Amino acid sequence: MVLCAGMRTDGDTWDITTGVGATALFVAAARTLEARKLEPLAVDEYAELFCRAAGGEWAQLADGAAPLHKLRSNDFGRHFVNYQGVRTRYFDDFCVAAIAAGVHQVVIPAAGLDSRAYRLAWNPDTVVFELDQPLVHAFKRRVLTSTGSVARAIRREVAVDLRNDWAKPLHVNGFDAAQPTAWLVEGLSMYLGGDAQRQLFDAIAALSAPGSMLAIEQMAVLPDVVLDRLFDDATERDDDGELRFLSLIYTQRRDEAATWFRCHGWHVERTELLDLLNVHDRPTPKIGRHAWFTFNALSLVTAVRADSSLRTVPQMESLH
């Protein structure tokens, strides 16, 4: 079985409630629930605004309702919220390291409902380029404008499809390839085919001046037999949350990010998601449960293109 058949095509598109776009709302809902814990790993106050604006099940979750929603389940939901908590913290810490390193240019491919331009204390004159589909930008802009939210950096929307050439629109919007850049590739690679991911990596490398930094989440390509079992298990339980996620993953071979960037001259550190959950004392799924397979396939990579003054990957406090 090709899992993405009938769901993903090379030219498919989406808004914030459909296809890949809907994963942004799923993440926002998980961040909303994470922020309400007694000791949250990350607090994204904008996530709740996006959920309320989307209405339906997302607004119900923001209101503390929807007790049967998959994100409130003790199995998939609990682990997915923990996963988003540690992932958000990892990328937040990466941004703090970039700020400390003096980076003033940030690019977020597939930005979705990322609110870091509003949440974090950026250096003066920092420009944050957010790349995504036009309809996703439109929803986000409407919510932020209607709530009077003010960015803490210069935020520029770049309407692109990452499967096409996006470097030119990025330059048109003021990107300077001669300046160090911080790249945030969060929750993206598993939704790209192998060729599209390689094009993304090639573009990042070509556009990165010395001193540029990268944080990327990656998922190993799961064998079809494993994907079949995961999909069948979720179908039997009518687990809509997992079905949404699994049906959007590309199954083609993809380059391993840490290896690719190391081979292209970047200094790299890789952290397994399961290790990151353990560091933060968050429970992991039991081995033998379907969710364990996908968690075990996820890792986070931080890399820097070295220059004479920056030759190691900046340290992020949450990992030590």
PDB file of C-alpha atoms in Angstrom, residues 33-40:
ATOM      1  CA  LEU A  33      -2.979  22.103  25.880  1.00  0.00           C
ATOM      2  CA  GLU A  34       0.751  22.077  26.696  1.00  0.00           C
ATOM      3  CA  ALA A  35       0.616  25.697  27.871  1.00  0.00           C
ATOM      4  CA  ARG A  36      -2.110  24.804  30.402  1.00  0.00           C
ATOM      5  CA  LYS A  37       0.043  22.277  32.256  1.00  0.00           C
ATOM      6  CA  LEU A  38       1.401  23.167  35.682  1.00  0.00           C
ATOM      7  CA  GLU A  39       4.948  23.077  34.318  1.00  0.00           C
ATOM      8  CA  PRO A  40       4.734  23.614  30.552  1.00  0.00           C
TER       9      PRO A  40
END
